[in-house]
PDB file of C-alpha atoms and ligand atoms in Angstrom:
ATOM      1  CA  MET A 206      17.223 -14.571  10.360  1.00  0.00           C
ATOM      2  CA  ARG A 207      17.622 -15.666   7.162  1.00  0.00           C
ATOM      3  CA  PHE A 208      19.603 -14.245   4.237  1.00  0.00           C
ATOM      4  CA  TYR A 209      19.129 -14.275   0.007  1.00  0.00           C
ATOM      5  CA  ILE A 210      21.267 -12.871  -1.950  1.00  0.00           C
ATOM      6  CA  ASP A 211      20.248 -10.371  -4.109  1.00  0.00           C
ATOM      7  CA  THR A 212      21.514 -11.043  -7.368  1.00  0.00           C
ATOM      8  CA  ALA A 213      21.678 -13.016 -11.071  1.00  0.00           C
ATOM      9  CA  GLU A 214      25.445 -13.419 -10.751  1.00  0.00           C
ATOM     10  CA  ILE A 215      26.389 -17.140 -10.427  1.00  0.00           C
ATOM     11  CA  ASP A 216      29.534 -17.262  -8.885  1.00  0.00           C
ATOM     12  CA  GLU A 217      27.861 -14.758  -6.614  1.00  0.00           C
ATOM     13  CA  VAL A 218      25.783 -17.480  -5.621  1.00  0.00           C
ATOM     14  CA  LYS A 219      28.056 -20.109  -5.649  1.00  0.00           C
ATOM     15  CA  GLU A 220      30.264 -18.230  -3.033  1.00  0.00           C
ATOM     16  CA  ALA A 221      27.604 -17.349  -0.831  1.00  0.00           C
ATOM     17  CA  VAL A 222      26.347 -20.848  -1.011  1.00  0.00           C
ATOM     18  CA  ASP A 223      29.592 -22.862  -0.658  1.00  0.00           C
ATOM     19  CA  LYS A 224      30.189 -21.082   2.419  1.00  0.00           C
ATOM     20  CA  GLY A 225      26.855 -20.873   3.780  1.00  0.00           C
ATOM     21  CA  TRP A 226      25.370 -16.805   4.259  1.00  0.00           C
ATOM     22  CA  ILE A 227      22.116 -17.336   2.610  1.00  0.00           C
ATOM     23  CA  ASP A 228      18.827 -19.073   1.923  1.00  0.00           C
ATOM     24  CA  GLY A 229      17.849 -18.425  -1.023  1.00  0.00           C
ATOM     25  CA  VAL A 230      18.056 -16.130  -3.610  1.00  0.00           C
ATOM     26  CA  THR A 231      15.822 -12.893  -5.287  1.00  0.00           C
ATOM     27  CA  THR A 232      16.751 -12.020  -8.549  1.00  0.00           C
ATOM     28  CA  ASN A 233      14.460  -9.005 -10.538  1.00  0.00           C
ATOM     29  CA  PRO A 234      14.313  -8.585 -14.515  1.00  0.00           C
ATOM     30  CA  SER A 235      17.575  -5.607 -13.470  1.00  0.00           C
ATOM     31  CA  LEU A 236      19.943  -8.035 -12.419  1.00  0.00           C
ATOM     32  CA  ILE A 237      18.856 -10.671 -15.164  1.00  0.00           C
ATOM     33  CA  ALA A 238      19.812  -8.135 -18.082  1.00  0.00           C
ATOM     34  CA  LYS A 239      22.608  -6.810 -15.392  1.00  0.00           C
ATOM     35  CA  SER A 240      24.613 -10.075 -15.741  1.00  0.00           C
ATOM     36  CA  GLY A 241      24.479 -10.469 -19.747  1.00  0.00           C
ATOM     37  CA  ARG A 242      22.282 -13.795 -20.205  1.00  0.00           C
ATOM     38  CA  ASP A 243      19.147 -15.321 -20.892  1.00  0.00           C
ATOM     39  CA  ILE A 244      16.805 -16.662 -17.992  1.00  0.00           C
ATOM     40  CA  LYS A 245      16.624 -19.929 -18.385  1.00  0.00           C
ATOM     41  CA  LYS A 246      20.131 -20.284 -18.002  1.00  0.00           C
ATOM     42  CA  VAL A 247      20.628 -18.458 -14.742  1.00  0.00           C
ATOM     43  CA  VAL A 248      17.250 -20.352 -13.634  1.00  0.00           C
ATOM     44  CA  LYS A 249      18.616 -23.503 -14.345  1.00  0.00           C
ATOM     45  CA  ASP A 250      21.512 -22.519 -13.605  1.00  0.00           C
ATOM     46  CA  LEU A 251      20.691 -21.429 -10.108  1.00  0.00           C
ATOM     47  CA  LEU A 252      18.883 -24.223  -9.442  1.00  0.00           C
ATOM     48  CA  ASP A 253      21.921 -26.837  -9.905  1.00  0.00           C
ATOM     49  CA  LEU A 254      23.292 -24.862  -7.159  1.00  0.00           C
ATOM     50  CA  ASN A 255      19.883 -25.407  -4.599  1.00  0.00           C
ATOM     51  CA  PRO A 256      20.721 -21.936  -2.670  1.00  0.00           C
ATOM     52  CA  GLY A 257      17.417 -22.768  -1.531  1.00  0.00           C
ATOM     53  CA  TRP A 258      13.671 -20.934  -1.888  1.00  0.00           C
ATOM     54  CA  ILE A 259      14.783 -18.780  -6.151  1.00  0.00           C
ATOM     55  CA  SER A 260      12.523 -16.237  -6.677  1.00  0.00           C
ATOM     56  CA  VAL A 261      12.064 -15.174 -10.560  1.00  0.00           C
ATOM     57  CA  GLU A 262       9.608 -12.221 -11.458  1.00  0.00           C
ATOM     58  CA  VAL A 263       7.088 -12.595 -14.025  1.00  0.00           C
ATOM     59  CA  LEU A 264       7.776  -9.725 -17.039  1.00  0.00           C
ATOM     60  CA  SER A 265       3.455 -10.108 -17.713  1.00  0.00           C
ATOM     61  CA  THR A 266       1.251  -7.233 -16.487  1.00  0.00           C
ATOM     62  CA  LYS A 267      -1.900  -9.248 -17.287  1.00  0.00           C
ATOM     63  CA  SER A 268      -2.861 -11.950 -14.948  1.00  0.00           C
ATOM     64  CA  ALA A 269      -4.035 -14.564 -17.343  1.00  0.00           C
ATOM     65  CA  GLU A 270      -0.811 -14.620 -19.026  1.00  0.00           C
ATOM     66  CA  MET A 271       1.588 -13.485 -15.185  1.00  0.00           C
ATOM     67  CA  ILE A 272      -0.451 -17.335 -14.019  1.00  0.00           C
ATOM     68  CA  LYS A 273       0.636 -18.984 -17.501  1.00  0.00           C
ATOM     69  CA  GLU A 274       4.724 -17.322 -17.424  1.00  0.00           C
ATOM     70  CA  GLY A 275       4.604 -18.150 -13.256  1.00  0.00           C
ATOM     71  CA  THR A 276       3.125 -21.894 -14.251  1.00  0.00           C
ATOM     72  CA  ALA A 277       5.567 -22.070 -16.306  1.00  0.00           C
ATOM     73  CA  TRP A 278       8.504 -21.355 -13.874  1.00  0.00           C
ATOM     74  CA  ALA A 279       7.248 -23.461 -10.960  1.00  0.00           C
ATOM     75  CA  GLU A 280       7.050 -26.562 -12.587  1.00  0.00           C
ATOM     76  CA  MET A 281      10.942 -25.619 -13.447  1.00  0.00           C
ATOM     77  CA  GLY A 282      11.409 -26.357  -9.313  1.00  0.00           C
ATOM     78  CA  GLU A 283       9.714 -26.572  -6.150  1.00  0.00           C
ATOM     79  CA  GLU A 284      12.223 -24.062  -4.827  1.00  0.00           C
ATOM     80  CA  ILE A 285      11.052 -21.246  -7.230  1.00  0.00           C
ATOM     81  CA  VAL A 286       8.936 -18.387  -5.942  1.00  0.00           C
ATOM     82  CA  ILE A 287       7.091 -16.649  -8.478  1.00  0.00           C
ATOM     83  CA  LYS A 288       7.801 -13.013  -7.946  1.00  0.00           C
ATOM     84  CA  VAL A 289       4.449 -11.494  -8.863  1.00  0.00           C
ATOM     85  CA  PRO A 290       4.460  -6.353  -9.076  1.00  0.00           C
ATOM     86  CA  MET A 291       2.015  -5.494  -6.329  1.00  0.00           C
ATOM     87  CA  THR A 292      -0.861  -4.555  -8.867  1.00  0.00           C
ATOM     88  CA  GLU A 293      -4.799  -5.490  -8.916  1.00  0.00           C
ATOM     89  CA  ASP A 294      -3.444  -8.028 -11.687  1.00  0.00           C
ATOM     90  CA  GLY A 295      -0.817  -8.913  -9.672  1.00  0.00           C
ATOM     91  CA  LEU A 296      -3.145 -10.036  -7.009  1.00  0.00           C
ATOM     92  CA  THR A 297      -5.725 -11.881  -8.887  1.00  0.00           C
ATOM     93  CA  ALA A 298      -1.955 -14.309 -10.276  1.00  0.00           C
ATOM     94  CA  VAL A 299      -1.164 -14.205  -5.997  1.00  0.00           C
ATOM     95  CA  ARG A 300      -4.125 -15.702  -5.388  1.00  0.00           C
ATOM     96  CA  HIS A 301      -4.469 -18.226  -8.631  1.00  0.00           C
ATOM     97  CA  PHE A 302      -0.753 -19.246  -7.487  1.00  0.00           C
ATOM     98  CA  SER A 303      -1.707 -20.042  -3.669  1.00  0.00           C
ATOM     99  CA  SER A 304      -4.872 -21.595  -4.539  1.00  0.00           C
ATOM    100  CA  VAL A 305      -2.293 -24.437  -6.416  1.00  0.00           C
ATOM    101  CA  GLY A 306       0.631 -24.405  -3.890  1.00  0.00           C
ATOM    102  CA  ILE A 307       2.927 -22.629  -5.635  1.00  0.00           C
ATOM    103  CA  LYS A 308       5.067 -19.595  -3.567  1.00  0.00           C
ATOM    104  CA  THR A 309       5.589 -16.192  -4.646  1.00  0.00           C
ATOM    105  CA  ASN A 310       6.855 -13.185  -3.582  1.00  0.00           C
ATOM    106  CA  VAL A 311       4.690  -9.889  -4.243  1.00  0.00           C
ATOM    107  CA  THR A 312       6.976  -7.140  -5.626  1.00  0.00           C
ATOM    108  CA  LEU A 313       8.129  -3.144  -5.571  1.00  0.00           C
ATOM    109  CA  VAL A 314       6.002  -2.773  -2.156  1.00  0.00           C
ATOM    110  CA  PHE A 315       5.611   1.143  -1.474  1.00  0.00           C
ATOM    111  CA  SER A 316       2.593   1.083   1.704  1.00  0.00           C
ATOM    112  CA  PRO A 317       1.497  -1.366   3.833  1.00  0.00           C
ATOM    113  CA  LEU A 318      -1.836  -1.308   2.703  1.00  0.00           C
ATOM    114  CA  GLN A 319      -0.561  -2.874   0.151  1.00  0.00           C
ATOM    115  CA  ALA A 320       1.253  -4.946   2.143  1.00  0.00           C
ATOM    116  CA  LEU A 321      -1.619  -6.282   4.110  1.00  0.00           C
ATOM    117  CA  MET A 322      -3.723  -6.445  -0.292  1.00  0.00           C
ATOM    118  CA  ALA A 323      -1.129  -9.486  -0.639  1.00  0.00           C
ATOM    119  CA  ALA A 324      -1.414 -10.782   2.361  1.00  0.00           C
ATOM    120  CA  LYS A 325      -5.267 -11.357   1.765  1.00  0.00           C
ATOM    121  CA  ALA A 326      -4.368 -12.478  -1.681  1.00  0.00           C
ATOM    122  CA  GLY A 327      -2.277 -15.410   0.030  1.00  0.00           C
ATOM    123  CA  ALA A 328       1.622 -13.723  -0.541  1.00  0.00           C
ATOM    124  CA  THR A 329       3.820 -15.721   0.865  1.00  0.00           C
ATOM    125  CA  LEU A 330       6.750 -13.327   0.789  1.00  0.00           C
ATOM    126  CA  VAL A 331       6.632  -9.113   1.126  1.00  0.00           C
ATOM    127  CA  SER A 332       8.787  -7.168  -0.149  1.00  0.00           C
ATOM    128  CA  PRO A 333       9.239  -3.543   0.968  1.00  0.00           C
ATOM    129  CA  PHE A 334      11.265  -1.709  -0.812  1.00  0.00           C
ATOM    130  CA  VAL A 335      13.205  -0.016   1.861  1.00  0.00           C
ATOM    131  CA  GLY A 336      16.023   1.837  -0.251  1.00  0.00           C
ATOM    132  CA  ARG A 337      14.159   3.318  -2.529  1.00  0.00           C
ATOM    133  CA  LEU A 338      12.118   4.577  -0.325  1.00  0.00           C
ATOM    134  CA  ASP A 339      14.950   5.851   1.655  1.00  0.00           C
ATOM    135  CA  ASP A 340      17.014   7.333  -1.705  1.00  0.00           C
ATOM    136  CA  ILE A 341      13.065   9.880  -2.036  1.00  0.00           C
ATOM    137  CA  GLY A 342      13.587  11.111   1.108  1.00  0.00           C
ATOM    138  CA  HIS A 343      11.029   8.386   2.869  1.00  0.00           C
ATOM    139  CA  VAL A 344      12.313   6.096   6.154  1.00  0.00           C
ATOM    140  CA  GLY A 345      12.063   2.741   3.928  1.00  0.00           C
ATOM    141  CA  MET A 346      11.974   1.042   7.603  1.00  0.00           C
ATOM    142  CA  GLU A 347       9.003   2.914   9.127  1.00  0.00           C
ATOM    143  CA  LEU A 348       7.072   0.982   5.853  1.00  0.00           C
ATOM    144  CA  VAL A 349       8.996  -2.398   7.489  1.00  0.00           C
ATOM    145  CA  GLU A 350       7.896  -1.799  10.407  1.00  0.00           C
ATOM    146  CA  GLN A 351       4.381  -1.256  10.077  1.00  0.00           C
ATOM    147  CA  ILE A 352       3.651  -3.996   8.094  1.00  0.00           C
ATOM    148  CA  ILE A 353       4.898  -6.220  10.312  1.00  0.00           C
ATOM    149  CA  HIS A 354       2.183  -4.281  13.378  1.00  0.00           C
ATOM    150  CA  ILE A 355      -0.400  -4.926  11.121  1.00  0.00           C
ATOM    151  CA  TYR A 356       0.461  -8.436  10.334  1.00  0.00           C
ATOM    152  CA  ASP A 357       1.282  -9.561  14.113  1.00  0.00           C
ATOM    153  CA  ASN A 358      -2.089  -8.124  14.747  1.00  0.00           C
ATOM    154  CA  TYR A 359      -3.781 -10.043  12.189  1.00  0.00           C
ATOM    155  CA  GLU A 360      -1.825 -13.470  12.726  1.00  0.00           C
ATOM    156  CA  LEU A 361      -1.426 -13.371   8.994  1.00  0.00           C
ATOM    157  CA  GLU A 362       1.339 -15.576   7.665  1.00  0.00           C
ATOM    158  CA  THR A 363       2.309 -13.732   4.384  1.00  0.00           C
ATOM    159  CA  GLN A 364       6.755 -13.346   5.694  1.00  0.00           C
ATOM    160  CA  VAL A 365       8.507  -9.578   5.404  1.00  0.00           C
ATOM    161  CA  LEU A 366      11.293 -10.247   2.660  1.00  0.00           C
ATOM    162  CA  VAL A 367      13.120  -7.136   3.226  1.00  0.00           C
ATOM    163  CA  ALA A 368      14.162  -6.135  -0.098  1.00  0.00           C
ATOM    164  CA  SER A 369      16.462  -2.634  -1.795  1.00  0.00           C
ATOM    165  CA  ILE A 370      18.936  -3.051   1.205  1.00  0.00           C
ATOM    166  CA  ARG A 371      21.941  -0.374   1.333  1.00  0.00           C
ATOM    167  CA  ASN A 372      23.982  -1.441   3.828  1.00  0.00           C
ATOM    168  CA  ASN A 373      24.273  -3.398   7.294  1.00  0.00           C
ATOM    169  CA  GLN A 374      22.411  -0.391   9.187  1.00  0.00           C
ATOM    170  CA  HIS A 375      19.743  -1.527   6.784  1.00  0.00           C
ATOM    171  CA  ILE A 376      19.975  -5.596   8.101  1.00  0.00           C
ATOM    172  CA  LEU A 377      20.470  -4.376  11.019  1.00  0.00           C
ATOM    173  CA  ASP A 378      17.129  -3.098  11.798  1.00  0.00           C
ATOM    174  CA  ALA A 379      15.445  -5.389  10.441  1.00  0.00           C
ATOM    175  CA  GLY A 380      16.301  -7.785  12.708  1.00  0.00           C
ATOM    176  CA  LEU A 381      15.939  -5.238  15.264  1.00  0.00           C
ATOM    177  CA  LEU A 382      11.744  -4.852  13.802  1.00  0.00           C
ATOM    178  CA  GLY A 383      12.123  -9.357  13.417  1.00  0.00           C
ATOM    179  CA  ALA A 384      11.490  -9.444   9.313  1.00  0.00           C
ATOM    180  CA  GLU A 385      12.259 -12.997   8.455  1.00  0.00           C
ATOM    181  CA  VAL A 386      13.869 -12.558   5.842  1.00  0.00           C
ATOM    182  CA  CYS A 387      16.564 -10.023   4.010  1.00  0.00           C
ATOM    183  CA  THR A 388      17.696 -10.040   0.354  1.00  0.00           C
ATOM    184  CA  VAL A 389      20.823  -8.986   0.137  1.00  0.00           C
ATOM    185  CA  PRO A 390      23.265  -7.537  -2.453  1.00  0.00           C
ATOM    186  CA  PHE A 391      26.629  -9.765  -2.467  1.00  0.00           C
ATOM    187  CA  ASN A 392      28.731  -6.954  -1.595  1.00  0.00           C
ATOM    188  CA  VAL A 393      26.721  -5.888   1.712  1.00  0.00           C
ATOM    189  CA  LEU A 394      27.052  -9.513   2.410  1.00  0.00           C
ATOM    190  CA  LYS A 395      30.710  -9.260   3.188  1.00  0.00           C
ATOM    191  CA  GLN A 396      30.242  -5.577   4.865  1.00  0.00           C
ATOM    192  CA  MET A 397      28.692  -7.651   7.800  1.00  0.00           C
ATOM    193  CA  ILE A 398      31.134  -9.971   8.671  1.00  0.00           C
ATOM    194  CA  THR A 399      34.446  -7.165   8.469  1.00  0.00           C
ATOM    195  CA  HIS A 400      34.365  -4.758  11.238  1.00  0.00           C
ATOM    196  CA  PRO A 401      38.114  -2.240  11.375  1.00  0.00           C
ATOM    197  CA  LEU A 402      38.211  -2.483  14.923  1.00  0.00           C
ATOM    198  CA  THR A 403      39.412  -6.432  13.945  1.00  0.00           C
ATOM    199  CA  ASP A 404      41.376  -6.294  11.010  1.00  0.00           C
ATOM    200  CA  LYS A 405      42.934  -3.708  13.723  1.00  0.00           C
ATOM    201  CA  GLY A 406      42.977  -6.223  16.763  1.00  0.00           C
ATOM    202  CA  ILE A 407      44.663  -8.875  14.882  1.00  0.00           C
ATOM    203  CA  GLU A 408      47.268  -6.817  13.362  1.00  0.00           C
ATOM    204  CA  LYS A 409      48.251  -5.765  16.939  1.00  0.00           C
ATOM    205  CA  PHE A 410      47.999  -9.602  18.534  1.00  0.00           C
ATOM    206  CA  LEU A 411      49.590 -10.953  15.209  1.00  0.00           C
ATOM    207  CA  LYS A 412      52.422  -7.695  16.564  1.00  0.00           C
ATOM    208  CA  ASP A 413      52.592  -8.558  19.787  1.00  0.00           C
ATOM    209  CA  ALA A 414      52.461 -12.518  19.570  1.00  0.00           C
ATOM    210  CA  LYS A 415      56.062 -11.985  16.727  1.00  0.00           C
ATOM    211  CA  SER A 416      57.811  -9.718  19.490  1.00  0.00           C
ATOM    212  CA  ALA A 417      56.852 -12.326  22.338  1.00  0.00           C
ATOM    213  CA  ILE A 418      58.607 -14.906  20.835  1.00  0.00           C
ATOM    214  CA  ILE A 419      61.574 -12.584  20.291  1.00  0.00           C
ATOM    215  CA  LYS A 420      62.110 -11.907  23.355  1.00  0.00           C
TER     216      LYS A 420
HETATM  217  C1  E4P B 558      14.275  -7.795  -4.692  1.00  0.00           C
HETATM  218  O1  E4P B 558      13.872  -8.585  -4.779  1.00  0.00           O
HETATM  219  C2  E4P B 558      14.783  -6.618  -6.043  1.00  0.00           C
HETATM  220  O2  E4P B 558      15.769  -7.224  -6.259  1.00  0.00           O
HETATM  221  C3  E4P B 558      15.761  -6.293  -5.090  1.00  0.00           C
HETATM  222  O3  E4P B 558      15.948  -6.375  -3.979  1.00  0.00           O
HETATM  223  C4  E4P B 558      15.842  -4.655  -5.865  1.00  0.00           C
HETATM  224  O4  E4P B 558      16.750  -3.452  -4.731  1.00  0.00           O
HETATM  225  P1  E4P B 558      16.946  -2.407  -5.222  1.00  0.00           P
HETATM  226  O5  E4P B 558      16.638  -0.682  -4.738  1.00  0.00           O
HETATM  227  O6  E4P B 558      18.223  -2.245  -5.319  1.00  0.00           O
HETATM  228  O7  E4P B 558      17.245  -2.454  -7.276  1.00  0.00           O
END
C-alpha cells in the first residue's frame, strides 16, 4: 500500500519524506487556506521536497478553465497530479488530461457509480471520502469495497486512493480491501507507529534491565 500525506504544511511533508513514510502528497483548497500561504509557493516547496506524486486541485468549475488551470500546474513538474472534482465538467477535463498524458485524481467521490464514470473518463486516481460519509452516518469503507469490486470486475486501471481518513481503523480496512493508496493526515501517520503496549513493554524491559544490572 502507498501512503500520501494529506496536508499543505511543508514541515509535516518534510518530516514524512525524511522518515520515508510517504509516497506522495494530497492538497486541497481548504488545506492550502489553512497553511496561510500562497498556493504557488506551497506547490513549489512541495516539488523541492520531492515527495512523489503531488495532487493539486483546480478551482474552476467549467471544463475549459479546469483544463487551462490544470495544464499550467502540470507544466510545473511531472509529479503533479491534477485534482478534479467529480462533476460532468470535471470528467470532461479528466478525459482531456488523460489524452495528453497528464495524471488526474478525481476527488469528492461518494458513490461507486461516480467512481465508475471517473475510471471511464481515464482518471489515474479516484478519491472516495470515507470520513465524510462516516460523519453523516454511512459506512464510508463500504464505498471503497464497492469501487474495488467494480474495478476488479472490469479490469479498470484507475487506482483507489482512500481519502478523508480519520483514524487507524480506516487504514487497516483499506489495506484489507486492497486499496492502492491511502492519503493520511500527519497525526494519523504517527498514530500508525505507536501502540500503548509497545510503550509499556519498553518501560518494563528497561526497568527489568536496570534491576538486573544492580543485582
Ligand atoms: C483528499 O485528497 C482530501 O484532501 C481529504 O482527504 C479531505 O479530507 P477531510 O474530510 O478530512 O477534509
